[in-house]
XYZ file of C-alpha atoms in Angstrom:
86
model
C -4.484 5.381 14.249
C -6.966 8.216 15.051
C -5.607 11.474 15.082
C -7.345 14.807 15.725
C -7.039 17.051 12.934
C -5.649 20.452 13.602
C -5.904 22.144 10.107
C -7.943 21.109 7.105
C -8.118 23.129 3.787
C -9.832 22.397 0.313
C -7.182 22.769 -2.031
C -8.980 22.424 -5.301
C -12.962 22.527 -5.533
C -14.099 22.323 -9.534
C -17.494 21.755 -8.203
C -17.136 17.916 -9.159
C -13.450 17.126 -7.999
C -12.365 18.213 -4.374
C -8.951 17.717 -3.107
C -8.374 18.283 0.607
C -5.334 18.616 2.956
C -5.308 18.083 6.369
C -2.589 17.983 9.389
C -2.943 16.228 12.405
C -0.442 15.617 15.309
C 0.749 12.212 15.747
C 2.909 10.277 18.503
C 5.403 8.925 16.104
C 7.609 10.436 14.968
C 7.836 12.354 18.619
C 6.046 15.439 18.229
C 5.263 14.852 14.336
C 2.679 15.617 12.526
C 0.623 13.903 9.538
C -0.073 15.249 6.240
C -3.349 13.593 4.316
C -4.414 14.508 0.991
C -7.589 13.058 0.059
C -10.242 13.486 -2.689
C -14.088 13.287 -3.565
C -15.820 12.786 -6.265
C -18.980 14.555 -6.104
C -20.407 12.460 -9.309
C -19.714 9.159 -7.702
C -22.092 6.841 -6.057
C -21.155 8.103 -2.531
C -20.179 12.033 -3.204
C -19.140 12.098 0.584
C -16.840 9.503 0.456
C -12.825 10.594 0.700
C -10.029 8.347 -1.040
C -6.539 8.879 0.257
C -4.350 10.101 -2.029
C -1.262 10.788 -0.002
C -0.458 10.148 3.826
C 2.968 10.984 5.591
C 3.986 11.011 9.051
C 7.140 13.573 9.478
C 8.656 15.806 12.158
C 7.864 19.343 12.714
C 10.756 20.556 10.598
C 10.170 18.193 7.419
C 6.553 19.678 7.398
C 8.061 23.112 7.455
C 10.354 22.262 4.969
C 7.377 21.051 2.688
C 5.652 24.422 3.129
C 8.912 25.909 2.392
C 9.352 24.408 -0.504
C 5.730 25.114 -1.990
C 6.515 29.128 -0.870
C 9.841 28.968 -2.565
C 8.321 27.829 -5.866
C 5.581 30.328 -5.881
C 7.908 33.200 -5.115
C 10.524 31.947 -8.215
C 7.241 31.819 -10.458
C 6.189 35.112 -9.278
C 9.466 36.667 -9.783
C 9.866 34.979 -13.302
C 6.330 36.243 -14.526
C 7.239 40.042 -13.563
C 10.099 39.886 -15.607
C 12.607 40.237 -12.887
C 14.130 36.531 -13.447
C 17.208 35.491 -15.161
């Protein structure tokens, strides 16, 4: 399947190792999305080659749930760091 990427970011870039995340629409599930995490190692024989580390096709709601759990985890951490946690 060849999906057109609608969003792509570099999550980690420490100079040698890069982790990219991208989201693309897919046919199945209906009106769904494919989340793909790929990595690159700049010191590798082919530094431009990306290795797929994670790939999941999901519904819009499932993708939003993933975004929410990330946001909630960060918010909970910040809450604890500010000394306002229990």
